[in-house]
PDB file of C-alpha atoms in Angstrom:
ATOM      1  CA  UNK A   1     -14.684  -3.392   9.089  1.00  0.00           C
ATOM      2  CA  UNK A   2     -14.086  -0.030   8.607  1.00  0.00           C
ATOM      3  CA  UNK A   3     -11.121   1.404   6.519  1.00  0.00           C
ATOM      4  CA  UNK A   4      -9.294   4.332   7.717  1.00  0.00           C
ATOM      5  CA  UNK A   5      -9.217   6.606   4.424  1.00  0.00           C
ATOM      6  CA  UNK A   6      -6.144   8.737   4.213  1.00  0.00           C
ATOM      7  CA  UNK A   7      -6.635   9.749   0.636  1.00  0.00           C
ATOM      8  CA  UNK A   8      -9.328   9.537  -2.255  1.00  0.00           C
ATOM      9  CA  UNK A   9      -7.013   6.397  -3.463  1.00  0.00           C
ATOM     10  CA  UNK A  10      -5.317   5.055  -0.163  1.00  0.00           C
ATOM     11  CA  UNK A  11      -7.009   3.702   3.368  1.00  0.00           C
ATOM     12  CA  UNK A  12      -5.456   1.790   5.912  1.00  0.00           C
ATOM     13  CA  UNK A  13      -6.843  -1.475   7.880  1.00  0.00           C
ATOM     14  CA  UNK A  14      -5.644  -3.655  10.311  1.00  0.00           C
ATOM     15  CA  UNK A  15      -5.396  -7.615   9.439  1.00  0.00           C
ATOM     16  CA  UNK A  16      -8.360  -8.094   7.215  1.00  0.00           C
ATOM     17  CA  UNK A  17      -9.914 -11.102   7.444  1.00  0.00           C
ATOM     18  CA  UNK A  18     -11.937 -13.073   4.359  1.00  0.00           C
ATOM     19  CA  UNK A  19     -15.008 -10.900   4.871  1.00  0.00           C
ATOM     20  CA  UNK A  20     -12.890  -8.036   4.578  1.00  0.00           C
ATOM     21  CA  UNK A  21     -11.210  -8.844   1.477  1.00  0.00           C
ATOM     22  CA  UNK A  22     -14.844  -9.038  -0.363  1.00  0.00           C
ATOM     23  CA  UNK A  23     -15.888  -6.001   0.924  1.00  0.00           C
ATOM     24  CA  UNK A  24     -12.651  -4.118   0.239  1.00  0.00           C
ATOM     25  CA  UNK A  25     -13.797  -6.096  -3.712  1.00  0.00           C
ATOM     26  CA  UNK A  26     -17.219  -4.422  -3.482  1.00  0.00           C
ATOM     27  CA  UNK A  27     -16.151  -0.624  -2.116  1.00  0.00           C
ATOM     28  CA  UNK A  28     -13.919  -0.432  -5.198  1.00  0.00           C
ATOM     29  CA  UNK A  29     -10.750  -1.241  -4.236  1.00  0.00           C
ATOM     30  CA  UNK A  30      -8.329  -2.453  -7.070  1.00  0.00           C
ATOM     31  CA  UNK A  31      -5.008  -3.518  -5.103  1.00  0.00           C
ATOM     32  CA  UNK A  32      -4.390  -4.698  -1.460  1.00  0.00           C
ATOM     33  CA  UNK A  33      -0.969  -4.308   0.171  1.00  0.00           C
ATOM     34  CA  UNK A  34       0.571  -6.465   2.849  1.00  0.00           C
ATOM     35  CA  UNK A  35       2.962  -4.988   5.126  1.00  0.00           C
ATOM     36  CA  UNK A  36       2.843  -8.083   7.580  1.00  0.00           C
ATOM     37  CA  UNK A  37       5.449 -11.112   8.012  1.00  0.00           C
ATOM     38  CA  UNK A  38       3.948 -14.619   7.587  1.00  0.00           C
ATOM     39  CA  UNK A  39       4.094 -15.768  11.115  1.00  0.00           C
ATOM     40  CA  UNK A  40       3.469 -12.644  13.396  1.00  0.00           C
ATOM     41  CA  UNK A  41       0.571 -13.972  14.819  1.00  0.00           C
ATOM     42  CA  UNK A  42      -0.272 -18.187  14.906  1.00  0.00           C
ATOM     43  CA  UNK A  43      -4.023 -16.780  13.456  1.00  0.00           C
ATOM     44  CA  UNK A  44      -2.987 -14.440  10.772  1.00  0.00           C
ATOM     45  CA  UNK A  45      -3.559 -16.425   7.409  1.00  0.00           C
ATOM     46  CA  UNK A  46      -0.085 -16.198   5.115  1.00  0.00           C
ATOM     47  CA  UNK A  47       0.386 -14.036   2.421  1.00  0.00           C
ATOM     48  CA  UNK A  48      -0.030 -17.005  -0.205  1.00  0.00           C
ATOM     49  CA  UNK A  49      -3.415 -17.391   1.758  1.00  0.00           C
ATOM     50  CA  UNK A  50      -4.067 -13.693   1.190  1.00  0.00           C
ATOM     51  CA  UNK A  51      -2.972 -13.521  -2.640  1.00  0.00           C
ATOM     52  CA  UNK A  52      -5.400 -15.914  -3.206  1.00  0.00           C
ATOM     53  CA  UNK A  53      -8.102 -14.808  -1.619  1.00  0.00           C
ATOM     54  CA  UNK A  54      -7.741 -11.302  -2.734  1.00  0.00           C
ATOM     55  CA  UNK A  55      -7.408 -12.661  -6.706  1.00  0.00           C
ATOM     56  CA  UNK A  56     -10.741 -14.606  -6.425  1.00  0.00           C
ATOM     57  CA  UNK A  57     -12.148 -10.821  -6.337  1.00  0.00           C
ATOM     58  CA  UNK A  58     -10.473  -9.737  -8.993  1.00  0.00           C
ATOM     59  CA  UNK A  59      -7.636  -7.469  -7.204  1.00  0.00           C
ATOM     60  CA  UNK A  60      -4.176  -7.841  -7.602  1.00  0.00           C
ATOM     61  CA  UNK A  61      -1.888  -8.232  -4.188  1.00  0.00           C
ATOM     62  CA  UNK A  62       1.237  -6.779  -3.333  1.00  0.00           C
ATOM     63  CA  UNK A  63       3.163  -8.022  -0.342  1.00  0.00           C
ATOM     64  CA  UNK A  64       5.741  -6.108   1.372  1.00  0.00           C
ATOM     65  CA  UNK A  65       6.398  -7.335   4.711  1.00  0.00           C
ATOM     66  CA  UNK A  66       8.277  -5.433   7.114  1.00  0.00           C
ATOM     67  CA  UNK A  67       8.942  -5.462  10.860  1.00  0.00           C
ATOM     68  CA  UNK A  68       7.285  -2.017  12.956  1.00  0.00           C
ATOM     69  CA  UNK A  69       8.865   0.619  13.184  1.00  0.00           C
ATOM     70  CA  UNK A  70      11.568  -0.624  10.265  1.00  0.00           C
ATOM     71  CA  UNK A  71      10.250   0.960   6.797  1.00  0.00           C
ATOM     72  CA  UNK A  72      13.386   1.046   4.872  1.00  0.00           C
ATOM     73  CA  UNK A  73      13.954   3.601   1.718  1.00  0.00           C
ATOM     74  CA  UNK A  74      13.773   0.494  -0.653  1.00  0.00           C
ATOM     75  CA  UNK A  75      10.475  -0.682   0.732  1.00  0.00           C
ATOM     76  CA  UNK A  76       8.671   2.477   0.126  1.00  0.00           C
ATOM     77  CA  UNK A  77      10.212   2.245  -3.520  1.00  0.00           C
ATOM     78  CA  UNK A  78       8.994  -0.754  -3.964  1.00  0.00           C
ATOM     79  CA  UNK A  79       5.294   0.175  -2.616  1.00  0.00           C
ATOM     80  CA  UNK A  80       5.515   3.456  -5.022  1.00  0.00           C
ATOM     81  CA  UNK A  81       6.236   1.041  -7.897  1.00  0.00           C
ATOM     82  CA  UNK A  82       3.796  -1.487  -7.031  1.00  0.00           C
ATOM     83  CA  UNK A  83       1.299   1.265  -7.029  1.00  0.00           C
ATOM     84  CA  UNK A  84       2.999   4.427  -8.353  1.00  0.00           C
ATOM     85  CA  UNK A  85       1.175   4.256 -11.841  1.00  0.00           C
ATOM     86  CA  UNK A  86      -2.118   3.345 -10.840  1.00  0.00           C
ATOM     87  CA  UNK A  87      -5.038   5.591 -10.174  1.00  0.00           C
ATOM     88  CA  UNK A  88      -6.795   3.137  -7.995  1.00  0.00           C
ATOM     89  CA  UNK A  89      -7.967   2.233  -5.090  1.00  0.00           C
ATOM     90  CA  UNK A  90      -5.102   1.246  -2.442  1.00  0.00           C
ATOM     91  CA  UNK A  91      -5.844  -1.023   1.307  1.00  0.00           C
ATOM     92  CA  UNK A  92      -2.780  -1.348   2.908  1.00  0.00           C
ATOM     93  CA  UNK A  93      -2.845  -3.427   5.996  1.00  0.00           C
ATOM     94  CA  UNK A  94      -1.024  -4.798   8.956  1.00  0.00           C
ATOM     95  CA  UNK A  95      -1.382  -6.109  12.377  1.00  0.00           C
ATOM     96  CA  UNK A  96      -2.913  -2.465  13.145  1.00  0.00           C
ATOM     97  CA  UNK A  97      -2.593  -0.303  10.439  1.00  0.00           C
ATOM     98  CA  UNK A  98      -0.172   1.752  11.465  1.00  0.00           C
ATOM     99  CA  UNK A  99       2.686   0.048   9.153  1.00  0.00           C
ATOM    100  CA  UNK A 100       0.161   0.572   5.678  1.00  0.00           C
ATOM    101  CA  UNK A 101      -0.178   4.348   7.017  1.00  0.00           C
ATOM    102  CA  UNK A 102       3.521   4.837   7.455  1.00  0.00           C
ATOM    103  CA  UNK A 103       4.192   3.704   3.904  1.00  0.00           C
ATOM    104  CA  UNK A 104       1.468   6.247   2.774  1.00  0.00           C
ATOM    105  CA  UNK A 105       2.989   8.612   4.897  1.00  0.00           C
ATOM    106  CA  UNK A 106       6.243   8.138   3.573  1.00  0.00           C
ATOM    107  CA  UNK A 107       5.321   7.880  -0.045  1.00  0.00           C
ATOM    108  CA  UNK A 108       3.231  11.081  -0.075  1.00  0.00           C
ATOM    109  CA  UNK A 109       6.795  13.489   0.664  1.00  0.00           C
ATOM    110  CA  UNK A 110       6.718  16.115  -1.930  1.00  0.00           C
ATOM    111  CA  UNK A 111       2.928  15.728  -2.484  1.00  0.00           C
ATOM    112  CA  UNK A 112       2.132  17.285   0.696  1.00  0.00           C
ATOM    113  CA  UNK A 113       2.918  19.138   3.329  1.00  0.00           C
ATOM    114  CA  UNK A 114       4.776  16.753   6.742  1.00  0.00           C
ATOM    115  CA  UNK A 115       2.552  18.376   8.973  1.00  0.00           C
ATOM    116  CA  UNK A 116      -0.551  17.730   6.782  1.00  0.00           C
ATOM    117  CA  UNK A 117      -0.113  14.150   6.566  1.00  0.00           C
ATOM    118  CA  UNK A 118       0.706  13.507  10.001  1.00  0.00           C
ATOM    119  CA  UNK A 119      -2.453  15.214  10.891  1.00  0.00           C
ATOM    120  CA  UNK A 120      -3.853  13.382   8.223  1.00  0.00           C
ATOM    121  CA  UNK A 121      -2.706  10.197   9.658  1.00  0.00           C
ATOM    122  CA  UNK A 122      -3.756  11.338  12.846  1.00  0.00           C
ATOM    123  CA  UNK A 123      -7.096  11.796  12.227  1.00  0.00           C
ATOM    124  CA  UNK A 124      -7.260   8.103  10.760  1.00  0.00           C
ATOM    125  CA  UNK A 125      -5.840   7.375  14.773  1.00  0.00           C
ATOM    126  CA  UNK A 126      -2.850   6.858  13.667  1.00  0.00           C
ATOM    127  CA  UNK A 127       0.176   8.322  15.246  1.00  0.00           C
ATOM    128  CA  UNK A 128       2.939   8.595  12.816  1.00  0.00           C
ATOM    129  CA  UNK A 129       4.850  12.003  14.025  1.00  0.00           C
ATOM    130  CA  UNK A 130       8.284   9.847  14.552  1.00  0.00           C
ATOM    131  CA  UNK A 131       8.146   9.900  10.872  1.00  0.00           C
ATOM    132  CA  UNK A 132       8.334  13.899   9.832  1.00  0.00           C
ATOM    133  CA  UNK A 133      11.700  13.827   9.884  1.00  0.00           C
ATOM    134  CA  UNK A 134      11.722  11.253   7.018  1.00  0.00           C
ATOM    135  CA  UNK A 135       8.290  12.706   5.569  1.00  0.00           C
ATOM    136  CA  UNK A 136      10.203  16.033   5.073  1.00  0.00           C
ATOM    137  CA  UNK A 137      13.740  14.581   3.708  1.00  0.00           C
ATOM    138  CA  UNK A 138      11.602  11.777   1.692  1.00  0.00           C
ATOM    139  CA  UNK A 139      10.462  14.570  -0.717  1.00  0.00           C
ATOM    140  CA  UNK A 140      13.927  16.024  -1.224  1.00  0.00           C
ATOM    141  CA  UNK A 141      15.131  12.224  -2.515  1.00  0.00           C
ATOM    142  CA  UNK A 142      12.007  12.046  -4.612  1.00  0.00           C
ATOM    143  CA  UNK A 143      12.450  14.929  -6.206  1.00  0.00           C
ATOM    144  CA  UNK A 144      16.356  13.815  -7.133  1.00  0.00           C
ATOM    145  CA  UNK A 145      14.545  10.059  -8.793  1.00  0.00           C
ATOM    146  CA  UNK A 146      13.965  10.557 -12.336  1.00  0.00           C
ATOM    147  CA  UNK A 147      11.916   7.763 -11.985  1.00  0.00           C
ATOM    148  CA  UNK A 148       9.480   9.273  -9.379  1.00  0.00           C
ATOM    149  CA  UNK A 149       9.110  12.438 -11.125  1.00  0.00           C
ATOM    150  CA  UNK A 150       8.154  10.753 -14.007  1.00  0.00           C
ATOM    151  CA  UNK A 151       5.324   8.296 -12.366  1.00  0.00           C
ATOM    152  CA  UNK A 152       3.992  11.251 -10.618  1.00  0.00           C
ATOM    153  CA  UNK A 153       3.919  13.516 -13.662  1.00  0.00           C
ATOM    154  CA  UNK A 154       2.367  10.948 -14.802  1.00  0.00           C
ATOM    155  CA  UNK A 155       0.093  10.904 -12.326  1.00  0.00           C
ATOM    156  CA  UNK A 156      -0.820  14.463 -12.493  1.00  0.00           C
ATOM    157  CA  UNK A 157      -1.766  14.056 -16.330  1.00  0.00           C
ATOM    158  CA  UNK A 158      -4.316  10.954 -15.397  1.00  0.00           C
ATOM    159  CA  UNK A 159      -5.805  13.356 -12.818  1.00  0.00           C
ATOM    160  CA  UNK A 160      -6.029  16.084 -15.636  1.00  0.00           C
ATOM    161  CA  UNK A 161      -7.249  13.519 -18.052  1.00  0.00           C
ATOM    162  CA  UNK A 162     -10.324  12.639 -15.196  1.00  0.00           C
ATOM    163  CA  UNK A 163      -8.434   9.550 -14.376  1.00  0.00           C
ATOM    164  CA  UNK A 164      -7.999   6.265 -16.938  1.00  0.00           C
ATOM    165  CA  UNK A 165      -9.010   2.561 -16.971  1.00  0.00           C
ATOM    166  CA  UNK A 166      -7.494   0.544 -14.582  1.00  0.00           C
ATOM    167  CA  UNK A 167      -6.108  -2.457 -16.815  1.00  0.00           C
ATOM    168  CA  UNK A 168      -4.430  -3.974 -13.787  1.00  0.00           C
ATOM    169  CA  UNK A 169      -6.404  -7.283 -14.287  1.00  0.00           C
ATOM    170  CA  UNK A 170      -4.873  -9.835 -11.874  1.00  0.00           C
ATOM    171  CA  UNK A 171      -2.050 -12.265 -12.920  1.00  0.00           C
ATOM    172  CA  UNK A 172      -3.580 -15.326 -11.076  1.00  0.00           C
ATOM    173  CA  UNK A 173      -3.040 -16.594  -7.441  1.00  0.00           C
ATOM    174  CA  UNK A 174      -0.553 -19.178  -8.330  1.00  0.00           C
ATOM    175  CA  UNK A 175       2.726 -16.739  -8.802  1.00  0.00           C
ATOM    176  CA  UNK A 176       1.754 -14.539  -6.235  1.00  0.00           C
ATOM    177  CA  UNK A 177       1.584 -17.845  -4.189  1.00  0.00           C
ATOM    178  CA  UNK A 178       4.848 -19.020  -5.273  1.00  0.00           C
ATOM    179  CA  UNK A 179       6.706 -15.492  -4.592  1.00  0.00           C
ATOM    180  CA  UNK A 180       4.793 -15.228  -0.994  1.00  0.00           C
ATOM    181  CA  UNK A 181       6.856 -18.745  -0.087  1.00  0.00           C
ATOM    182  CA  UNK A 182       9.887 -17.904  -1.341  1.00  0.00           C
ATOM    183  CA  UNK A 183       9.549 -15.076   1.165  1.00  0.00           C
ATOM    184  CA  UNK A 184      10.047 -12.888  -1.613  1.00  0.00           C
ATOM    185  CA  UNK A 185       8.135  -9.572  -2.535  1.00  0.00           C
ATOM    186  CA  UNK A 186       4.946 -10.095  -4.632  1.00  0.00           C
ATOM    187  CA  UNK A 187       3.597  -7.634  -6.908  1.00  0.00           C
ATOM    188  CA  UNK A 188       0.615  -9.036  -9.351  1.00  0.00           C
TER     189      UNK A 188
END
């Protein structure tokens, strides 16, 4: 498959399927994000079925399912955090790709220009322009979190450093298996 790259650390896929989780392993990516329900679809494997997979090649999984077109503020906190500190590679997928993009999208107010990312997004064939609105008044909230201006400060020093190690070793499949049947968020 081919990942849509919307930024040096971030690209966007539809469902992946095994193959694509051990190719996402050997292009370098370091953390894959779920944005999908268990359930949508009767073939989609579950996210337990996905944490483990995506361990066994040494990434860690985050899984933050939420229905299209419904990317709450909290969600998009919770995928900064997940991934806020890291200077790694990101796949976020879905059913299409259009949910993973969207929480770039929305996570990148304040870094960039609306307009930029939506073309950005664009380009990638996704169609996120619903989302300026949110884009634009995104960056105003992040700029009020202490807690964002610190990770991306943060960030900004890594980048000035020439990046760091990643460290983020996985924690193992089984508690990521655990918290994906609980329905609950998981972040290894």
């Amino acid at each position: 498959m081919s990942f849509k790259e919307l930024s040096p650390t971030f690209s966007a896929a539809p469902q992946l399927s095994p193959e694509d989780v051990a190719q996402a392993a050997r292009e370098g990516f370091k953390i894959i994000v779920c944005h999908r329900h268990d359930g949508e679809d009767s073939d989609q494997p579950s996210a337990a079925e996905m944490a483990t997979m995506v361990a066994r090649h040494g990434m860690r999984f985050v899984h933050i399912p939420v229905t299209p077109g419904d990317v709450k503020d909290a969600d998009v906190a919770a995928f900064v955090k997940a991934i806020g500190d890291d200077d790694v590679r990101v796949l976020g997928y879905c059913k299409t790709g259009k949910r993973a993009a969207s929480f770039w999208a929305l996570s990148q107010g304040g870094e960039q220009d609306a307009d930029a990312i939506i073309k950005t997004a664009s380009a990638a064939g996704y169609d996120i322009s619903e989302l300026r609105s949110r884009i634009v008044g995104r960056a105003a909230l992040d700029d009020a979190d202490p807690e964002i201006v610190r990770q991306r400060r943060r960030a900004r020093e890594q980048d000035a450093a020439n990046g760091s190690e990643d460290g983020g070793e996985t924690d193992g499949a089984d508690e990521a298996e655990k918290q994906a049947r609980a329905g609950e968020k998981v972040i290894l």
